[in-house]
Amino acid sequence: MATHILTHPMLESATEIRVNFPAILLEELARRVPQRERDRFIVDSVERELRRLRLQAALQLLRDEQAWTDANHPDLMTVDDVDVYVRALRERPSAYTLNSAVNSADE
């Protein structure tokens, strides 16, 4: 294994595999990516695709399972109920407001 590969954290304990690529894909890879950078390029590409698949699965799970049901929030059934709730939130002091940050700095 070449030393340049070790710059990728996932390749520190790398395992060699055999993968069949379509010839046209390998030709383009050879044209566009220098030989010494191909391992890293392929690992980065697979890593990116796996991240996309994990995100896609998480989004599908969120679509399949309701995060909000009327039964869980009977106090927020009408527009007026929601308006009262939002107003109460806005009036409540927050640790993230500028005033509370300034006041705590003065103490």
Tab-separated table of C-alpha atoms in Angstrom:
chain	number	residue	atom	x	y	z
A	1	MET	CA	0.000	0.000	0.000
A	2	ALA	CA	1.437	3.386	-0.978
A	3	THR	CA	2.078	6.010	1.705
A	4	HIS	CA	-0.089	8.632	-0.001
A	5	ILE	CA	-3.151	6.520	0.762
A	6	LEU	CA	-2.652	6.924	4.502
A	7	THR	CA	-3.668	10.576	4.312
A	8	HIS	CA	-7.296	9.447	4.329
A	9	PRO	CA	-8.334	8.547	7.913
A	10	MET	CA	-10.436	5.597	6.782
A	11	LEU	CA	-7.501	4.078	4.919
A	12	GLU	CA	-5.266	3.667	7.972
A	13	SER	CA	-6.685	0.166	8.432
A	14	ALA	CA	-7.558	-0.463	4.796
A	15	THR	CA	-8.395	-3.833	3.292
A	16	GLU	CA	-7.687	-4.578	-0.326
A	17	ILE	CA	-10.703	-5.736	-2.353
A	18	ARG	CA	-11.302	-6.865	-5.889
A	19	VAL	CA	-13.880	-4.806	-7.772
A	20	ASN	CA	-14.932	-5.126	-11.400
A	21	PHE	CA	-15.420	-1.802	-13.172
A	22	PRO	CA	-16.873	-1.220	-16.627
A	23	ALA	CA	-13.984	-0.517	-19.023
A	24	ILE	CA	-15.379	2.845	-20.096
A	25	LEU	CA	-15.550	3.969	-16.464
A	26	LEU	CA	-11.962	2.901	-15.807
A	27	GLU	CA	-10.792	4.729	-18.926
A	28	GLU	CA	-12.394	7.957	-17.756
A	29	LEU	CA	-11.001	7.474	-14.257
A	30	ALA	CA	-7.523	7.053	-15.756
A	31	ARG	CA	-7.937	10.224	-17.834
A	32	ARG	CA	-9.265	12.396	-15.033
A	33	VAL	CA	-7.595	11.176	-11.830
A	34	PRO	CA	-3.836	10.707	-11.450
A	35	GLN	CA	-2.882	7.117	-10.666
A	36	ARG	CA	-1.523	7.940	-7.196
A	37	GLU	CA	-4.857	9.554	-6.227
A	38	ARG	CA	-7.272	6.881	-7.476
A	39	ASP	CA	-7.609	4.890	-4.247
A	40	ARG	CA	-8.504	8.015	-2.335
A	41	PHE	CA	-10.835	9.179	-5.104
A	42	ILE	CA	-12.726	5.877	-5.083
A	43	VAL	CA	-12.921	5.732	-1.275
A	44	ASP	CA	-14.173	9.334	-1.121
A	45	SER	CA	-16.770	8.577	-3.800
A	46	VAL	CA	-18.044	5.480	-1.992
A	47	GLU	CA	-18.075	7.337	1.321
A	48	ARG	CA	-20.111	10.170	-0.216
A	49	GLU	CA	-22.587	7.735	-1.783
A	50	LEU	CA	-23.002	5.803	1.479
A	51	ARG	CA	-23.664	9.081	3.313
A	52	ARG	CA	-26.318	9.898	0.699
A	53	LEU	CA	-27.936	6.474	1.164
A	54	ARG	CA	-27.981	6.886	4.973
A	55	LEU	CA	-29.613	10.292	4.614
A	56	GLN	CA	-32.129	8.895	2.141
A	57	ALA	CA	-33.008	6.090	4.592
A	58	ALA	CA	-33.391	8.569	7.461
A	59	LEU	CA	-35.674	10.766	5.365
A	60	GLN	CA	-37.766	7.755	4.380
A	61	LEU	CA	-38.106	6.804	8.051
A	62	LEU	CA	-39.296	10.326	8.850
A	63	ARG	CA	-41.849	10.107	6.042
A	64	ASP	CA	-43.100	6.724	7.249
A	65	GLU	CA	-43.404	7.615	10.936
A	66	GLN	CA	-45.443	10.641	11.903
A	67	ALA	CA	-43.623	13.066	14.141
A	68	TRP	CA	-46.819	14.888	15.048
A	69	THR	CA	-50.312	13.617	15.746
A	70	ASP	CA	-53.406	15.485	16.876
A	71	ALA	CA	-53.827	12.986	19.718
A	72	ASN	CA	-50.443	14.008	21.147
A	73	HIS	CA	-51.284	17.726	21.026
A	74	PRO	CA	-54.983	18.273	21.828
A	75	ASP	CA	-54.086	21.766	23.086
A	76	LEU	CA	-53.057	22.826	19.559
A	77	MET	CA	-56.111	21.865	17.504
A	78	THR	CA	-57.027	25.284	16.122
A	79	VAL	CA	-55.188	28.242	14.636
A	80	ASP	CA	-56.061	30.235	17.768
A	81	ASP	CA	-54.552	27.498	19.977
A	82	VAL	CA	-51.319	27.646	17.995
A	83	ASP	CA	-51.313	31.460	18.123
A	84	VAL	CA	-51.604	31.419	21.934
A	85	TYR	CA	-48.825	28.832	22.171
A	86	VAL	CA	-46.460	30.791	19.900
A	87	ARG	CA	-47.121	34.055	21.755
A	88	ALA	CA	-46.309	32.335	25.053
A	89	LEU	CA	-43.048	31.033	23.599
A	90	ARG	CA	-42.085	34.490	22.393
A	91	GLU	CA	-42.788	36.059	25.783
A	92	ARG	CA	-40.774	33.464	27.688
A	93	PRO	CA	-37.199	34.560	28.495
A	94	SER	CA	-34.617	32.643	26.539
A	95	ALA	CA	-30.987	31.880	27.255
A	96	TYR	CA	-30.266	32.780	23.654
A	97	THR	CA	-31.595	36.325	23.600
A	98	LEU	CA	-29.224	39.282	23.619
A	99	ASN	CA	-30.830	40.752	26.760
A	100	SER	CA	-30.321	37.610	28.828
A	101	ALA	CA	-26.703	37.339	27.645
A	102	VAL	CA	-26.028	40.972	28.607
A	103	ASN	CA	-27.776	40.602	31.980
A	104	SER	CA	-25.818	37.469	32.896
A	105	ALA	CA	-22.559	39.212	31.951
A	106	ASP	CA	-23.370	42.065	34.373
A	107	GLU	CA	-23.880	39.687	37.307
